[in-house]
Short mmCIF file of C-alpha atoms and ligand atoms in Angstrom, two decimals:
data_model
loop_
_atom_site.label_atom_id
_atom_site.label_comp_id
_atom_site.label_asym_id
_atom_site.label_seq_id
_atom_site.Cartn_x
_atom_site.Cartn_y
_atom_site.Cartn_z
CA MET P 10 -29.73 -3.30 -3.40
CA THR P 11 -31.33 -5.26 -0.90
CA THR P 12 -32.45 -3.12 2.60
CA ARG P 13 -30.32 -4.93 4.42
CA MET P 14 -27.33 -3.39 2.82
CA ASP P 15 -28.36 -0.09 2.28
CA ASP P 16 -26.17 2.82 4.67
CA ARG P 17 -28.80 3.12 7.50
CA SER P 18 -29.03 -0.61 8.07
CA VAL P 19 -25.35 -0.91 7.56
CA ALA P 20 -25.25 2.24 10.26
CA GLN P 21 -27.46 0.52 12.72
CA ARG P 22 -25.99 -2.86 12.41
CA VAL P 23 -22.38 -1.20 13.39
CA LEU P 24 -23.82 0.66 15.81
CA ASP P 25 -25.45 -2.61 17.35
CA HIS P 26 -21.67 -4.12 17.03
CA ILE P 27 -20.19 -1.57 19.13
CA ALA P 28 -22.41 -1.47 21.84
CA ASN P 29 -22.59 -5.10 22.16
CA ARG P 30 -18.86 -5.96 21.22
CA THR P 31 -19.59 -8.29 18.30
CA THR P 32 -18.99 -8.45 14.76
CA ASP P 33 -20.65 -10.35 11.71
CA VAL P 34 -19.69 -14.24 11.70
CA GLY P 35 -20.10 -16.50 8.85
CA GLN P 36 -21.64 -19.65 8.74
CA SER P 37 -18.81 -21.87 8.21
CA VAL P 38 -15.17 -22.16 8.60
CA TRP P 39 -13.17 -23.12 5.02
CA ARG P 40 -9.83 -25.23 4.48
CA GLU P 41 -8.41 -24.03 1.09
CA PRO P 42 -5.66 -26.24 0.19
CA VAL P 43 -2.59 -24.60 -0.37
CA ALA P 44 -1.52 -26.28 -3.48
CA ASN P 45 -4.40 -24.45 -5.19
CA TYR P 46 -2.09 -21.28 -4.79
CA ARG P 47 0.72 -23.11 -6.11
CA SER P 48 -0.34 -25.22 -8.97
CA GLU P 49 0.24 -23.75 -12.62
CA ALA P 50 -3.02 -26.41 -13.93
CA ARG P 51 -5.08 -24.55 -10.95
CA LEU P 52 -4.19 -21.15 -12.45
CA VAL P 53 -5.03 -22.24 -15.90
CA ALA P 54 -8.12 -23.20 -14.80
CA GLU P 55 -9.20 -19.97 -12.91
CA ILE P 56 -8.25 -17.88 -15.82
CA GLU P 57 -9.72 -19.97 -19.01
CA LYS P 58 -12.91 -21.12 -17.00
CA VAL P 59 -13.63 -18.43 -14.59
CA LEU P 60 -11.84 -15.09 -15.27
CA LYS P 61 -12.52 -15.44 -19.21
CA ARG P 62 -16.14 -16.37 -18.72
CA SER P 63 -17.43 -13.82 -15.74
CA PRO P 64 -18.30 -10.30 -16.89
CA THR P 65 -15.37 -8.68 -15.21
CA PRO P 66 -15.07 -4.83 -14.49
CA PHE P 67 -12.18 -3.73 -17.20
CA CYS P 68 -12.43 0.08 -16.10
CA PRO P 69 -14.62 2.79 -14.44
CA SER P 70 -16.71 4.28 -16.97
CA ALA P 71 -15.26 7.57 -16.06
CA ALA P 72 -11.98 6.14 -17.48
CA LEU P 73 -13.46 6.54 -20.74
CA PRO P 74 -15.01 10.32 -20.90
CA GLU P 75 -15.51 10.94 -24.70
CA ALA P 76 -16.10 9.58 -28.11
CA GLY P 77 -12.38 7.98 -28.54
CA SER P 78 -11.26 7.44 -25.05
CA TYR P 79 -9.81 4.15 -24.95
CA VAL P 80 -8.07 1.77 -22.71
CA ALA P 81 -5.63 -1.11 -23.57
CA ARG P 82 -4.58 -4.03 -21.14
CA GLU P 83 -4.63 -7.30 -20.67
CA ALA P 84 -7.46 -9.01 -19.02
CA ALA P 85 -7.20 -12.49 -18.06
CA GLY P 86 -4.26 -12.82 -20.36
CA THR P 87 -6.01 -11.71 -23.44
CA PRO P 88 -4.82 -8.35 -24.87
CA LEU P 89 -8.12 -6.13 -25.16
CA VAL P 90 -8.86 -2.83 -26.35
CA VAL P 91 -12.25 -0.88 -24.72
CA VAL P 92 -13.25 2.03 -26.49
CA ARG P 93 -16.16 4.70 -26.22
CA GLY P 94 -17.43 5.39 -29.87
CA THR P 95 -19.03 8.37 -31.82
CA ASP P 96 -22.20 6.94 -30.60
CA GLY P 97 -21.13 7.23 -26.87
CA LYS P 98 -21.40 3.14 -26.48
CA VAL P 99 -18.50 1.40 -25.36
CA ARG P 100 -17.09 -1.33 -27.29
CA ALA P 101 -14.31 -4.13 -26.79
CA PHE P 102 -12.07 -5.79 -28.98
CA ARG P 103 -9.17 -8.17 -29.13
CA ASN P 104 -6.48 -5.88 -29.42
CA ALA P 105 -4.88 -7.28 -32.51
CA CYS P 106 -4.56 -6.30 -36.15
CA ARG P 107 -5.85 -8.70 -38.65
CA HIS P 108 -3.08 -8.33 -40.97
CA ARG P 109 -0.24 -9.96 -38.97
CA GLY P 110 -1.59 -9.52 -35.37
CA MET P 111 0.54 -6.39 -34.23
CA GLN P 112 -1.59 -4.46 -30.87
CA VAL P 113 -3.57 -1.68 -32.54
CA ALA P 114 -3.24 0.47 -29.12
CA GLY P 115 -1.52 0.90 -26.16
CA GLY P 116 -2.09 2.28 -22.61
CA SER P 117 -4.81 4.88 -22.53
CA GLY P 118 -5.83 7.79 -24.53
CA CYS P 119 -8.26 9.82 -26.98
CA SER P 120 -7.92 8.84 -30.66
CA LYS P 121 -10.32 9.21 -33.97
CA ALA P 122 -9.08 5.64 -35.18
CA PHE P 123 -6.83 3.06 -34.56
CA VAL P 124 -3.98 2.88 -36.68
CA CYS P 125 -1.38 -0.11 -36.68
CA ARG P 126 2.18 0.69 -36.10
CA TYR P 127 3.45 -1.94 -38.23
CA HIS P 128 2.18 -1.13 -41.70
CA GLY P 129 -0.57 1.24 -41.06
CA TRP P 130 -3.74 -0.81 -41.52
CA THR P 131 -6.43 1.67 -39.99
CA TYR P 132 -9.57 0.61 -38.21
CA ASN P 133 -12.18 2.82 -37.00
CA LEU P 134 -13.93 3.29 -33.34
CA GLU P 135 -16.38 0.67 -34.31
CA GLY P 136 -13.67 -1.74 -35.04
CA ARG P 137 -14.17 -1.52 -39.01
CA LEU P 138 -11.20 -1.84 -40.91
CA ARG P 139 -11.26 1.11 -43.24
CA HIS P 140 -7.71 1.50 -45.01
CA ILE P 141 -5.26 -0.48 -46.29
CA PRO P 142 -1.79 1.35 -47.21
CA HIS P 143 -1.18 0.03 -51.11
CA GLU P 144 -4.20 -2.15 -51.06
CA ASP P 145 -3.33 -3.50 -54.57
CA GLY P 146 -1.02 -5.54 -52.91
CA PHE P 147 -3.93 -7.76 -51.35
CA PRO P 148 -6.04 -8.66 -54.25
CA GLY P 149 -9.58 -10.10 -53.45
CA PHE P 150 -9.33 -9.12 -49.79
CA ASP P 151 -12.25 -8.05 -48.30
CA LYS P 152 -12.00 -5.50 -45.32
CA GLU P 153 -15.48 -5.61 -44.36
CA ALA P 154 -14.92 -9.19 -43.49
CA HIS P 155 -11.91 -8.38 -41.18
CA PRO P 156 -13.03 -6.12 -38.48
CA LEU P 157 -11.17 -6.08 -34.98
CA VAL P 158 -12.60 -8.71 -33.39
CA PRO P 159 -15.13 -7.85 -30.89
CA VAL P 160 -15.79 -9.12 -27.21
CA THR P 161 -18.61 -9.07 -25.10
CA ALA P 162 -18.78 -4.98 -23.28
CA ARG P 163 -21.51 -3.55 -21.20
CA GLU P 164 -21.81 -0.42 -19.00
CA HIS P 165 -23.47 -1.13 -15.57
CA LEU P 166 -23.07 0.58 -12.29
CA GLY P 167 -20.55 3.24 -13.67
CA LEU P 168 -18.29 0.01 -14.41
CA VAL P 169 -17.38 -1.50 -17.73
CA PHE P 170 -17.70 -5.25 -17.94
CA VAL P 171 -16.13 -7.28 -20.30
CA THR P 172 -16.78 -10.92 -21.03
CA GLN P 173 -14.56 -12.82 -23.25
CA SER P 174 -16.36 -16.01 -23.95
CA GLU P 175 -19.73 -17.80 -23.34
CA SER P 176 -20.23 -16.69 -19.65
CA LEU P 177 -20.98 -18.49 -16.49
CA PRO P 178 -24.71 -18.35 -15.81
CA GLY P 179 -25.95 -14.84 -14.90
CA ASP P 180 -25.33 -13.23 -11.61
CA GLU P 181 -28.17 -11.11 -11.20
CA SER P 182 -27.34 -9.72 -7.67
CA LEU P 183 -25.14 -6.86 -9.85
CA ASP P 184 -28.82 -5.59 -11.45
CA GLN P 185 -29.88 -4.94 -7.55
CA LEU P 186 -27.24 -3.18 -6.90
CA ASP P 187 -26.98 0.86 -6.86
CA GLU P 188 -24.50 2.61 -9.03
CA LEU P 189 -20.99 2.14 -7.54
CA ILE P 190 -19.45 4.76 -9.45
CA GLY P 191 -21.47 7.97 -10.16
CA PRO P 192 -21.35 10.04 -13.07
CA ASP P 193 -19.80 12.84 -11.41
CA GLN P 194 -16.82 10.91 -10.14
CA ARG P 195 -13.41 11.72 -12.02
CA VAL P 196 -10.65 9.29 -12.42
CA PHE P 197 -7.57 11.41 -11.09
CA ALA P 198 -4.74 8.60 -11.04
CA THR P 199 -4.05 5.35 -12.33
CA ALA P 200 -1.50 2.83 -11.46
CA GLU P 201 -0.24 -0.15 -12.38
CA ARG P 202 1.93 -2.39 -10.18
CA ASP P 203 3.24 -5.88 -10.07
CA PHE P 204 3.59 -7.96 -7.08
CA GLU P 205 5.16 -11.38 -6.56
CA VAL P 206 2.20 -12.66 -5.07
CA ASN P 207 -0.45 -14.89 -6.13
CA TRP P 208 -3.52 -13.03 -7.28
CA LYS P 209 -5.70 -14.79 -4.65
CA ILE P 210 -3.51 -13.69 -1.50
CA LEU P 211 -3.69 -10.40 -2.84
CA LEU P 212 -7.62 -10.29 -3.05
CA GLU P 213 -8.04 -12.10 0.50
CA SER P 214 -6.15 -9.20 2.23
CA PHE P 215 -8.53 -6.79 1.33
CA ILE P 216 -11.94 -8.47 2.79
CA GLU P 217 -11.54 -9.22 6.11
CA GLY P 218 -11.09 -6.80 9.27
CA TYR P 219 -9.76 -9.53 11.72
CA HIS P 220 -6.21 -8.42 10.50
CA ILE P 221 -6.56 -4.73 11.71
CA LYS P 222 -5.45 -4.82 15.11
CA SER P 223 -2.27 -6.70 14.40
CA THR P 224 -1.42 -5.88 10.90
CA HIS P 225 -2.20 -2.01 11.23
CA PRO P 226 -1.90 -1.09 14.84
CA GLU P 227 -0.99 2.88 14.17
CA SER P 228 -2.20 3.29 10.66
CA PHE P 229 -5.65 2.21 10.77
CA LEU P 230 -6.86 0.94 14.13
CA PRO P 231 -6.55 4.31 15.93
CA TYR P 232 -9.20 5.32 13.61
CA GLY P 233 -11.11 2.20 13.05
CA PHE P 234 -12.00 -1.08 15.19
CA ASP P 235 -10.33 -4.61 15.94
CA ASN P 236 -12.01 -7.02 14.24
CA LEU P 237 -15.50 -4.99 13.80
CA ASN P 238 -17.43 -5.66 10.58
CA VAL P 239 -20.46 -5.95 8.72
CA ILE P 240 -20.24 -8.28 5.99
CA ASP P 241 -22.77 -8.76 2.96
CA LEU P 242 -22.70 -11.29 0.63
CA PHE P 243 -24.92 -11.01 -2.54
CA GLY P 244 -24.26 -13.35 -5.54
CA ARG P 245 -20.76 -13.91 -6.45
CA ASN P 246 -19.79 -11.05 -4.49
CA SER P 247 -19.35 -9.43 -1.09
CA ARG P 248 -19.15 -6.15 0.59
CA VAL P 249 -17.04 -5.61 3.60
CA THR P 250 -17.68 -2.69 5.70
CA TYR P 251 -15.08 -0.99 8.11
CA PRO P 252 -16.65 1.38 10.47
CA PHE P 253 -14.33 4.56 11.73
CA GLN P 254 -14.38 5.48 15.32
CA ARG P 255 -16.13 8.45 14.42
CA ILE P 256 -19.38 6.64 13.20
CA LYS P 257 -20.05 6.55 16.93
CA LYS P 258 -21.63 10.12 16.77
CA LEU P 259 -24.47 8.60 14.61
CA ALA P 260 -25.67 7.21 17.81
CA LYS P 261 -27.25 10.45 19.14
CA ILE P 262 -28.75 10.83 15.28
CA PRO P 263 -32.37 9.39 14.54
CA PRO P 264 -32.20 6.73 12.17
CA GLN P 265 -33.38 8.25 9.18
CA LYS P 266 -31.10 11.27 9.44
CA ARG P 267 -27.87 9.25 9.65
CA ARG P 268 -25.57 9.51 6.89
CA VAL P 269 -22.37 7.31 6.78
CA GLU P 270 -20.28 9.21 4.27
CA GLY P 271 -16.64 9.89 5.47
CA LEU P 272 -17.65 7.35 8.68
CA LEU P 273 -16.72 3.83 7.20
CA THR P 274 -15.15 2.37 4.04
CA TYR P 275 -16.95 0.30 2.15
CA VAL P 276 -14.88 -2.83 0.05
CA TYR P 277 -16.40 -4.33 -2.78
CA GLN P 278 -15.36 -7.65 -4.02
CA LEU P 279 -16.90 -8.33 -7.45
CA PHE P 280 -16.37 -11.58 -8.78
CA PRO P 281 -13.86 -12.55 -9.66
CA ASN P 282 -10.52 -10.65 -9.51
CA VAL P 283 -11.94 -6.89 -8.63
CA LEU P 284 -12.23 -4.71 -5.71
CA ILE P 285 -14.00 -1.51 -5.28
CA THR P 286 -12.77 0.37 -2.11
CA VAL P 287 -15.20 3.70 -1.39
CA LEU P 288 -12.75 5.59 1.61
CA SER P 289 -13.82 9.17 2.86
CA ARG P 290 -12.77 11.07 -0.01
CA HIS P 291 -12.05 8.71 -2.70
CA THR P 292 -12.91 5.62 -4.41
CA ASN P 293 -10.48 3.14 -5.96
CA VAL P 294 -11.36 0.64 -8.55
CA VAL P 295 -8.97 -2.60 -8.30
CA ILE P 296 -8.11 -5.09 -10.76
CA LEU P 297 -5.79 -8.08 -9.95
CA GLU P 298 -4.64 -9.66 -12.74
CA PRO P 299 -2.81 -12.79 -12.66
CA LEU P 300 0.26 -13.26 -14.80
CA ALA P 301 1.98 -16.30 -12.92
CA ILE P 302 0.77 -18.27 -10.09
CA ASP P 303 3.41 -16.03 -8.05
CA ARG P 304 3.13 -12.78 -9.92
CA THR P 305 0.04 -10.28 -9.93
CA ARG P 306 -0.70 -7.17 -11.85
CA GLN P 307 -2.45 -4.65 -9.73
CA ILE P 308 -4.32 -1.81 -11.70
CA THR P 309 -5.83 0.74 -9.60
CA TYR P 310 -8.08 3.52 -10.91
CA THR P 311 -8.53 6.18 -8.21
CA LEU P 312 -11.72 8.41 -8.58
CA THR P 313 -13.37 11.50 -6.38
CA ASN P 314 -16.23 10.26 -4.55
CA GLY P 315 -18.28 12.85 -6.27
CA GLY P 316 -20.50 15.51 -4.78
CA GLY P 317 -17.63 18.00 -5.57
CA GLY P 318 -17.54 17.55 -9.44
CA ASP P 319 -14.59 19.36 -10.82
CA ASP P 320 -13.97 21.23 -7.58
CA PRO P 321 -10.41 21.78 -7.29
CA ALA P 322 -10.82 21.40 -3.14
CA ALA P 323 -12.51 18.16 -3.42
CA LEU P 324 -9.72 16.75 -5.83
CA ALA P 325 -7.16 18.19 -3.37
CA GLU P 326 -8.76 16.44 -0.61
CA ALA P 327 -9.62 13.13 -2.32
CA ARG P 328 -5.41 13.21 -3.48
CA ARG P 329 -4.41 13.78 0.75
CA ASP P 330 -6.82 10.83 1.32
CA ALA P 331 -5.40 8.53 -1.32
CA GLU P 332 -2.11 9.31 -0.28
CA PHE P 333 -2.63 8.51 3.58
CA VAL P 334 -4.27 4.85 2.84
CA GLY P 335 -1.81 4.15 -0.36
CA THR P 336 1.23 4.71 1.80
CA THR P 337 0.87 3.48 5.28
CA GLY P 338 -1.72 1.10 5.61
CA ALA P 339 -1.32 -0.65 1.92
CA ALA P 340 2.94 -0.69 2.61
CA GLU P 341 1.55 -2.98 5.74
CA ASP P 342 -0.88 -5.26 3.73
CA ARG P 343 1.79 -5.97 1.07
CA ALA P 344 4.48 -6.82 3.21
CA VAL P 345 2.06 -9.49 4.86
CA VAL P 346 1.05 -10.80 1.51
CA GLN P 347 4.58 -10.80 0.14
CA ALA P 348 5.75 -13.12 3.22
CA ILE P 349 2.88 -15.33 2.88
CA GLN P 350 3.81 -15.77 -0.76
CA ARG P 351 7.38 -16.73 0.24
CA GLY P 352 6.08 -19.09 2.72
CA LEU P 353 3.87 -21.04 0.51
CA GLY P 354 6.40 -23.87 -0.21
CA SER P 355 7.38 -23.95 3.61
CA GLY P 356 5.72 -26.96 3.87
CA ALA P 357 4.13 -25.78 7.08
CA ASN P 358 0.31 -26.06 5.86
CA GLU P 359 -1.50 -28.38 3.85
CA ALA P 360 -4.47 -25.99 3.76
CA PHE P 361 -5.05 -22.40 5.17
CA THR P 362 -8.11 -21.89 7.27
CA PHE P 363 -10.63 -19.26 7.20
CA GLY P 364 -12.92 -18.50 9.83
CA LYS P 365 -16.24 -16.91 10.79
CA PHE P 366 -14.65 -13.33 10.84
CA GLU P 367 -13.25 -13.93 7.38
CA SER P 368 -16.67 -15.05 5.74
CA ALA P 369 -15.87 -12.71 2.70
CA ILE P 370 -13.17 -14.82 1.79
CA VAL P 371 -14.96 -18.14 2.50
CA HIS P 372 -17.50 -17.34 0.16
CA PHE P 373 -15.07 -16.42 -2.30
CA HIS P 374 -13.47 -19.74 -2.19
CA GLN P 375 -16.84 -21.32 -2.20
CA THR P 376 -17.78 -19.30 -5.31
CA LEU P 377 -14.75 -19.70 -7.20
CA THR P 378 -14.44 -23.88 -6.53
CA ALA P 379 -18.17 -24.18 -7.90
CA ALA P 380 -17.22 -21.75 -10.89
CA LEU P 381 -14.51 -24.26 -11.75
CA GLU P 382 -16.72 -27.37 -10.84
CA ARG P 383 -19.52 -26.47 -13.03
CA SER P 384 -17.59 -25.65 -15.92
S1 FES T 430 0.38 -5.96 -38.42
FE1 FES T 430 -1.13 -4.25 -38.25
S2 FES T 430 -0.58 -3.35 -40.52
FE2 FES T 430 0.56 -5.03 -40.39
FE1 FE2 T 431 -4.79 -4.51 5.66
#
């Protein structure tokens, strides 16, 4: 992680903004055509040329705690299953049986093998086809040549990244990051919810603090600040820091002794469609899976922040924290994004304008546009 992004630098940048009544500002303003949220062709291009070709976080490593742990779901429209093998390695496969294409796994769980529900063809955790019932009905069929079809998977930063097809040029900025999810963080809730909203409108709502006063006057504003953020862009990604009022107490603490835990929220946007929100007592890994131009599945993994290991008190605190953020503030954001979606066809706007306080969104659109043009 660059020095500018470390906790102490961020604390200093926040304190300076509080003292000077300023916030981080971007270089430029961006005009994003409204048609880009409404066009089927654009969504197909985003999925085929960007989502499938980017190393994308599929789930936290902690969602696969032991050998045989698996998660099956669609990523960029492709059914995948990701599983931890007996060797501890995580592998990803296209979730389709080599007989007649039935999905070999659903949801999540722990299993010694994948047994296709249709006719019982059985694959081991490395994807090899090990058993065909009544195999004599398939004369000459080569089991070895029909494993589950693998997809590139890599564990990094406490996340499982999956790349479906030949990837865009590498983004080394992720290699410079510290671990995002530590080994003592535990998944204590997972949720899937569909919203009638374009995936980019949903994403935009996470990565600017210019809306805090208007949208969250009673939920977040009393604890936080109006339009006071530290914004870091790295590679294709970004991180927006939302400080709490209580961070002011750090002004009295020598810089080298300052700790920011519980004093701010970090929201990482990992290009293209993943958000990691590090809150006071819990962390969310949020994956936005586009289903249609106006429909998005939000998959959320909620984890403890670590340090507490399996301590029940730490878990209870994490649950309370998650409930507060998930009910009040999130409902306010949901109401806004749904209203934006309903108004997309109003004809009022040819383009939306993202200003200098919304620089993480500007960076996202610049990056997405460049990725679409390159491929
Ligand atoms: S489709 Fe899987 S065993 Fe037939
Ligand atoms: Fe919000």
